[in-house]
PDB file of C-alpha atoms in Angstrom:
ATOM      1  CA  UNK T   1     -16.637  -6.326  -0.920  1.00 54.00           C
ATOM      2  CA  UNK T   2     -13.496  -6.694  -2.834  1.00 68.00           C
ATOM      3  CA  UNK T   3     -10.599  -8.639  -1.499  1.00 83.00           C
ATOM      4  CA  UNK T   4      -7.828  -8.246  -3.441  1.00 87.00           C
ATOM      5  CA  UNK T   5      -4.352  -9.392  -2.413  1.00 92.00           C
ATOM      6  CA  UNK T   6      -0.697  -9.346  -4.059  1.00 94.00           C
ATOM      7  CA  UNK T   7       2.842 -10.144  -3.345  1.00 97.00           C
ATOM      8  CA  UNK T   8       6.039 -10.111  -4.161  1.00 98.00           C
ATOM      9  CA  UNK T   9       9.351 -11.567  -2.881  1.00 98.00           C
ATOM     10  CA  UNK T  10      12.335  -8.602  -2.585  1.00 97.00           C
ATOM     11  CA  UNK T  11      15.684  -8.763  -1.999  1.00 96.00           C
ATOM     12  CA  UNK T  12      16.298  -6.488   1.147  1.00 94.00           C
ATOM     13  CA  UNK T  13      15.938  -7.154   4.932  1.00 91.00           C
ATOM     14  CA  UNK T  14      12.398  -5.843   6.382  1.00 93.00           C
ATOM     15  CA  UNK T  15      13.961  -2.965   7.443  1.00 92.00           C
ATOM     16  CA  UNK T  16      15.317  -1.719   4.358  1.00 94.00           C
ATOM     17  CA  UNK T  17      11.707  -2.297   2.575  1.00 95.00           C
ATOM     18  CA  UNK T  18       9.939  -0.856   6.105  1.00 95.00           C
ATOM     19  CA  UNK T  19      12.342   2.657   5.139  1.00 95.00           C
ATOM     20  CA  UNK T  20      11.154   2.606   1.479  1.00 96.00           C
ATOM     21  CA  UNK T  21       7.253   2.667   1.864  1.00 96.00           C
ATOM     22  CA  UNK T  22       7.069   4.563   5.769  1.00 96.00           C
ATOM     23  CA  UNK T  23       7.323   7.810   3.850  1.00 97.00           C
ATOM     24  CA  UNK T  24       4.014   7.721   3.037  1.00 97.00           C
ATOM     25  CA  UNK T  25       4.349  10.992   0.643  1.00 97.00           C
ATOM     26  CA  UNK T  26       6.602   8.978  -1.220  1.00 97.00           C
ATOM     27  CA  UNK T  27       3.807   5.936  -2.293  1.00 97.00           C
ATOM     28  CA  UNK T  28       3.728   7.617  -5.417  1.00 97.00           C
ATOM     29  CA  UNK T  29       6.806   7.218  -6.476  1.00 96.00           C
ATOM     30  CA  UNK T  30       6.265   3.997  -7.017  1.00 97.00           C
ATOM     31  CA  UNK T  31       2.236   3.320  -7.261  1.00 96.00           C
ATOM     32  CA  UNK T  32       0.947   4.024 -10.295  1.00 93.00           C
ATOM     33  CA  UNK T  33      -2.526   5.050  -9.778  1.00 92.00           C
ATOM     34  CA  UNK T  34      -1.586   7.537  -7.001  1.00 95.00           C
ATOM     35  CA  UNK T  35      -1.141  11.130  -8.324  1.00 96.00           C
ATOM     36  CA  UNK T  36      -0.823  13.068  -5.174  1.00 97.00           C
ATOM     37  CA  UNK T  37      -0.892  12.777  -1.537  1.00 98.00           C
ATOM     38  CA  UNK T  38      -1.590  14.865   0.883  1.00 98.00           C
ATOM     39  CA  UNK T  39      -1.712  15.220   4.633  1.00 98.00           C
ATOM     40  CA  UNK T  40      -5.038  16.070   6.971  1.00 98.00           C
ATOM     41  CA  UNK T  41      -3.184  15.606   9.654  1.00 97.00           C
ATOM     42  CA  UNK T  42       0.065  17.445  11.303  1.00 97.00           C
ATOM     43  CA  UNK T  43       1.407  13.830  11.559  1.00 97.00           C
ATOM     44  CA  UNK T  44       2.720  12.416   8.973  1.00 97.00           C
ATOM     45  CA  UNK T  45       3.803   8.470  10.320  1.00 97.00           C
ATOM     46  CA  UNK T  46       1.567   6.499  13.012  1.00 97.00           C
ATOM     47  CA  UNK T  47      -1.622   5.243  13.790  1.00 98.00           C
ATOM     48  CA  UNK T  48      -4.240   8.710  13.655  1.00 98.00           C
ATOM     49  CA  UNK T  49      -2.634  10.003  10.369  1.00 98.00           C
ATOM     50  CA  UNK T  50      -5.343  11.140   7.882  1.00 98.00           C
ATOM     51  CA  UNK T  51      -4.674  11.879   4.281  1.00 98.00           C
ATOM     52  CA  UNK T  52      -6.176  12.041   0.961  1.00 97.00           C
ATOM     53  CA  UNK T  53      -4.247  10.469  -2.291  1.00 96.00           C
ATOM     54  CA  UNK T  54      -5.744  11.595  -5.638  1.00 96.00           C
ATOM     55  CA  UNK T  55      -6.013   8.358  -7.718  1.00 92.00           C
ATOM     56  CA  UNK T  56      -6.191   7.796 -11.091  1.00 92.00           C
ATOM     57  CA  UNK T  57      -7.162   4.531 -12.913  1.00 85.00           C
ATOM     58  CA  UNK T  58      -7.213   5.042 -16.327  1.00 83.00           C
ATOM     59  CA  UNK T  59     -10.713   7.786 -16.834  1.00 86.00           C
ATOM     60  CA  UNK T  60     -11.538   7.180 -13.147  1.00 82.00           C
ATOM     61  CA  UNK T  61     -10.706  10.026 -10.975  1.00 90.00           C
ATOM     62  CA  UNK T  62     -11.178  10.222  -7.295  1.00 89.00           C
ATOM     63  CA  UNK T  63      -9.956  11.271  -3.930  1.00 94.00           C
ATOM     64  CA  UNK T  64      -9.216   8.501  -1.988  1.00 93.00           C
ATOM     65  CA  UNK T  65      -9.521   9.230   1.994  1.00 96.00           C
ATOM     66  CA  UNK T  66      -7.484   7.482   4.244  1.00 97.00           C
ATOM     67  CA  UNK T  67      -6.277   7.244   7.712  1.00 98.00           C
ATOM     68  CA  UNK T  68      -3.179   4.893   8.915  1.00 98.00           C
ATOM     69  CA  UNK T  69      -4.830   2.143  11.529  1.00 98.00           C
ATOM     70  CA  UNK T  70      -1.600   0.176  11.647  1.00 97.00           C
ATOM     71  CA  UNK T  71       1.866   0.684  12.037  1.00 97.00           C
ATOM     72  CA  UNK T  72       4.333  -1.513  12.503  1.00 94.00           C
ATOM     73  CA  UNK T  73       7.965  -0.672  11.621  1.00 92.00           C
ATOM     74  CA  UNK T  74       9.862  -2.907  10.861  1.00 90.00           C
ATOM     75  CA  UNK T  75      13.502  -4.397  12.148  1.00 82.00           C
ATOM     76  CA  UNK T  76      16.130  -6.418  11.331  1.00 76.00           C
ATOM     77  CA  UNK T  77      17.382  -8.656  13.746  1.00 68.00           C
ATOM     78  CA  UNK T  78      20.772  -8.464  15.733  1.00 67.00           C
ATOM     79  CA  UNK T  79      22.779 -11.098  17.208  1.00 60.00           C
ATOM     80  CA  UNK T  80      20.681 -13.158  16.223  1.00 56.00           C
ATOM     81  CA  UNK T  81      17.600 -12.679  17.054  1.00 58.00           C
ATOM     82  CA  UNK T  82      14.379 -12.114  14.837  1.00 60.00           C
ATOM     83  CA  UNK T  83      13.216  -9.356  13.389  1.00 65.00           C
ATOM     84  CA  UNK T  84       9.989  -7.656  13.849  1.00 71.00           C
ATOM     85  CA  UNK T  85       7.899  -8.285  10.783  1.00 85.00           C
ATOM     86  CA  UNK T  86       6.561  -5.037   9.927  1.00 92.00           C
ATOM     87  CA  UNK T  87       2.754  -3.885   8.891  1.00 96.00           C
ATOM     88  CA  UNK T  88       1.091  -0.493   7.907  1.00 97.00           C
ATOM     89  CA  UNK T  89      -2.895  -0.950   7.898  1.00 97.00           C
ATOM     90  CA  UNK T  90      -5.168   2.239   6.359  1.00 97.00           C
ATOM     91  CA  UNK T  91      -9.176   2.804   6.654  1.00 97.00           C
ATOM     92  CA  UNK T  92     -10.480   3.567   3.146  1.00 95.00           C
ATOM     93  CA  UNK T  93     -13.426   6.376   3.923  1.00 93.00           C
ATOM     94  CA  UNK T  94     -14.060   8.018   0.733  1.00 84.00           C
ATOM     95  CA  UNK T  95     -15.964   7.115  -2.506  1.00 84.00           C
ATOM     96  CA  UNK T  96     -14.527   3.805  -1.660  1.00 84.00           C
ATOM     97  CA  UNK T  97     -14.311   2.391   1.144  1.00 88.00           C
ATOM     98  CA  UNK T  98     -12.775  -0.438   3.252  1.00 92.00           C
ATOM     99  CA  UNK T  99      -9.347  -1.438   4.304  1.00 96.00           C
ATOM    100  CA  UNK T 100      -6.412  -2.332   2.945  1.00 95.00           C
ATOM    101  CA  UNK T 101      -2.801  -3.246   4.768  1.00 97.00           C
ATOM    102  CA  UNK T 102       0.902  -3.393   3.627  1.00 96.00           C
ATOM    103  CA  UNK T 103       2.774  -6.471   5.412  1.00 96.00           C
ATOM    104  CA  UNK T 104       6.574  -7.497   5.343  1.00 96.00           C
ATOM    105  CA  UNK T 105       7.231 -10.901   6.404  1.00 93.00           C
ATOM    106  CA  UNK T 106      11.204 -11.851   6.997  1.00 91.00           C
ATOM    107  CA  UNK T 107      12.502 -14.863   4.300  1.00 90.00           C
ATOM    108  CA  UNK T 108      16.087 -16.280   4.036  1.00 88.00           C
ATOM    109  CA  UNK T 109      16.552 -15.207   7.601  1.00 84.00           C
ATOM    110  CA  UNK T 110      15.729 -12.249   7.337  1.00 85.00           C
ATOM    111  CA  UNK T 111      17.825 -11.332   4.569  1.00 88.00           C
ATOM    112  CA  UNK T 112      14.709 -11.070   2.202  1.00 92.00           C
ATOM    113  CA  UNK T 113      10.973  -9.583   2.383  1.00 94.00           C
ATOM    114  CA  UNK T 114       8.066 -11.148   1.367  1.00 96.00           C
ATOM    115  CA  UNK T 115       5.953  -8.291   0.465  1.00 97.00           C
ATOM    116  CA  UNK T 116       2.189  -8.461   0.737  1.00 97.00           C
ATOM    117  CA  UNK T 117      -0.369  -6.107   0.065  1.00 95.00           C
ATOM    118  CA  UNK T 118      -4.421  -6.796   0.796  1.00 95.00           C
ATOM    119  CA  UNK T 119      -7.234  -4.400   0.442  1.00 91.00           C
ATOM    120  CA  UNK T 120     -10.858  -4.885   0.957  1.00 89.00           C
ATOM    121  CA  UNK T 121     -13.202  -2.461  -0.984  1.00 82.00           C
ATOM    122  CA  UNK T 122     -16.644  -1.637  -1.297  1.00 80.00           C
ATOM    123  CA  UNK T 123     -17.337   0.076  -4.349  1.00 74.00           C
ATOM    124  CA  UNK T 124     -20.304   2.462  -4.562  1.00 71.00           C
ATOM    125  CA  UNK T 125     -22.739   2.134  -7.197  1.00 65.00           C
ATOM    126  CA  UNK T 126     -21.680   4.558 -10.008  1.00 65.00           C
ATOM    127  CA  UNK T 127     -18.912   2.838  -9.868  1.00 62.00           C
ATOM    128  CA  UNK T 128     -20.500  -0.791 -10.622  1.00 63.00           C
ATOM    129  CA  UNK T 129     -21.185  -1.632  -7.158  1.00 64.00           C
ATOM    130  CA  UNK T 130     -20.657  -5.505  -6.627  1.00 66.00           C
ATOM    131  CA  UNK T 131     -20.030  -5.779 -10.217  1.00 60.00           C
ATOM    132  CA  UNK T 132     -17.256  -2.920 -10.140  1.00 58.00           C
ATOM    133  CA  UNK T 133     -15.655  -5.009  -7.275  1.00 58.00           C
ATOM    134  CA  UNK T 134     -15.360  -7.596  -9.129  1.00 60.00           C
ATOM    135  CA  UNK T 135     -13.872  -6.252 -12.030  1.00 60.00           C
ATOM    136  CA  UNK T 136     -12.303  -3.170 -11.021  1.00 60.00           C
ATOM    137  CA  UNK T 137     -11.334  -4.658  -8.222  1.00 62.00           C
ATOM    138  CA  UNK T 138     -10.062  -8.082  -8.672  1.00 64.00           C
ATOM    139  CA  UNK T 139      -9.350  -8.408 -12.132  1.00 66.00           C
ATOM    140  CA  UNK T 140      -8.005  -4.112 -12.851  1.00 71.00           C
ATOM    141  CA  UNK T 141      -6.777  -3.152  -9.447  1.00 75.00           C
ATOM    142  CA  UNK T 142      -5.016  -6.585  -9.229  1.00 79.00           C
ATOM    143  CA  UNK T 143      -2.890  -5.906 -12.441  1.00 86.00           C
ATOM    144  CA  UNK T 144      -1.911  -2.305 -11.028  1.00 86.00           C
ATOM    145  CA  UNK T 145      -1.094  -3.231  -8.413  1.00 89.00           C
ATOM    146  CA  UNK T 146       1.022  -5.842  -9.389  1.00 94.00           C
ATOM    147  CA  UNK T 147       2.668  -3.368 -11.683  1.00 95.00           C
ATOM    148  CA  UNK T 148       3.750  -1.289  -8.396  1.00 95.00           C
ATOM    149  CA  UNK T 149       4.748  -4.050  -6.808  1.00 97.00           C
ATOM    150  CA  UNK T 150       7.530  -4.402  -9.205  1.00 98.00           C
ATOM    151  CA  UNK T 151       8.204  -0.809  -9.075  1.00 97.00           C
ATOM    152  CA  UNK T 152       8.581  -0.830  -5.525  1.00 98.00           C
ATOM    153  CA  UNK T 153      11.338  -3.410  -6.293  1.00 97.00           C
ATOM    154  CA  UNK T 154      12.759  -1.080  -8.827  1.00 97.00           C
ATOM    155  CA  UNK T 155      13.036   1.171  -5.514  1.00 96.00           C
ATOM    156  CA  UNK T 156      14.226  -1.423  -3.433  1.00 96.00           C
ATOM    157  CA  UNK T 157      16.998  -2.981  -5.884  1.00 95.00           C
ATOM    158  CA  UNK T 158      17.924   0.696  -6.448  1.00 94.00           C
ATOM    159  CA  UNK T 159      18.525   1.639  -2.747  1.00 86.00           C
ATOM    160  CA  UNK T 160      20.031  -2.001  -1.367  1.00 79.00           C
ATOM    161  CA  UNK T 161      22.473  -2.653  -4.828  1.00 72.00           C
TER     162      UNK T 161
END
């Protein structure tokens, strides 16, 4: 399995980054490697929803299946007191599989987001198995995803500035 895991500190309360990534439709506005999503389910927010996001990483082509196993929105504080940190897990059950889960974490009282993203992937063996973890995962996924962490705060500065 392939534990990969990136972050990045934004300048918005949890809330304002929670309103940015809920829509999940809107992921791929801002991840790279996700072409298209759509919805299995009626619902589109909560625990239950099922969708599939076509991904693309550079010739590799697949349909990533997914269903939301987490959700946490998150708040901002008032008078005071804290926020709820917020969270948004998904079940990989595709080609790949595993689990993977958004978290916001309050900094600067709240005024700021760290913004953390883990998955854990098993890759099947046409595409490298154990190897393909390790390189696809760790080493190519990592970059991407690094990438759309800094255009989600593209997204962010755009909306909070």
């Amino acid at each position: 399995m392939s534990d990969v895991t990136v972050s990045i500190d934004l300048d918005a309360t949890p809330a304002e980054v929670w309103a940015i990534v809920e829509p999940v439709e809107n992921h791929v506005d801002w991840m790279a490697d996700a072409v298209e999503i759509r919805f299995e389910t009626e619902q589109t927010r909560g625990i239950g929803t099922k969708f599939l996001c076509d991904t693309k990483v550079g010739p590799i082509k697949l349909v990533d299946q997914m269903e939301i196993t987490v959700w946490t929105p998150a708040t901002n504080g008032e008078d005071g007191t804290p926020g709820i940190d917020g969270a948004m897990g998904v079940k990989h059950t595709g080609i790949v599989t595993g689990s993977g889960i958004f978290s916001l974490e309050p900094l600067a009282g709240g005024k700021r987001t760290k913004f953390t993203w883990r998955e854990d992937l098993d890759f099947p063996w046409f595409l490298g198995g154990r190897l393909g973890e390790i390189i696809g995962g760790k080493l190519v996924l990592g970059f991407i995803w690094k990438r759309n962490l800094k255009a989600l705060e593209a997204l962010v500065n755009a909306r909070t500035n």
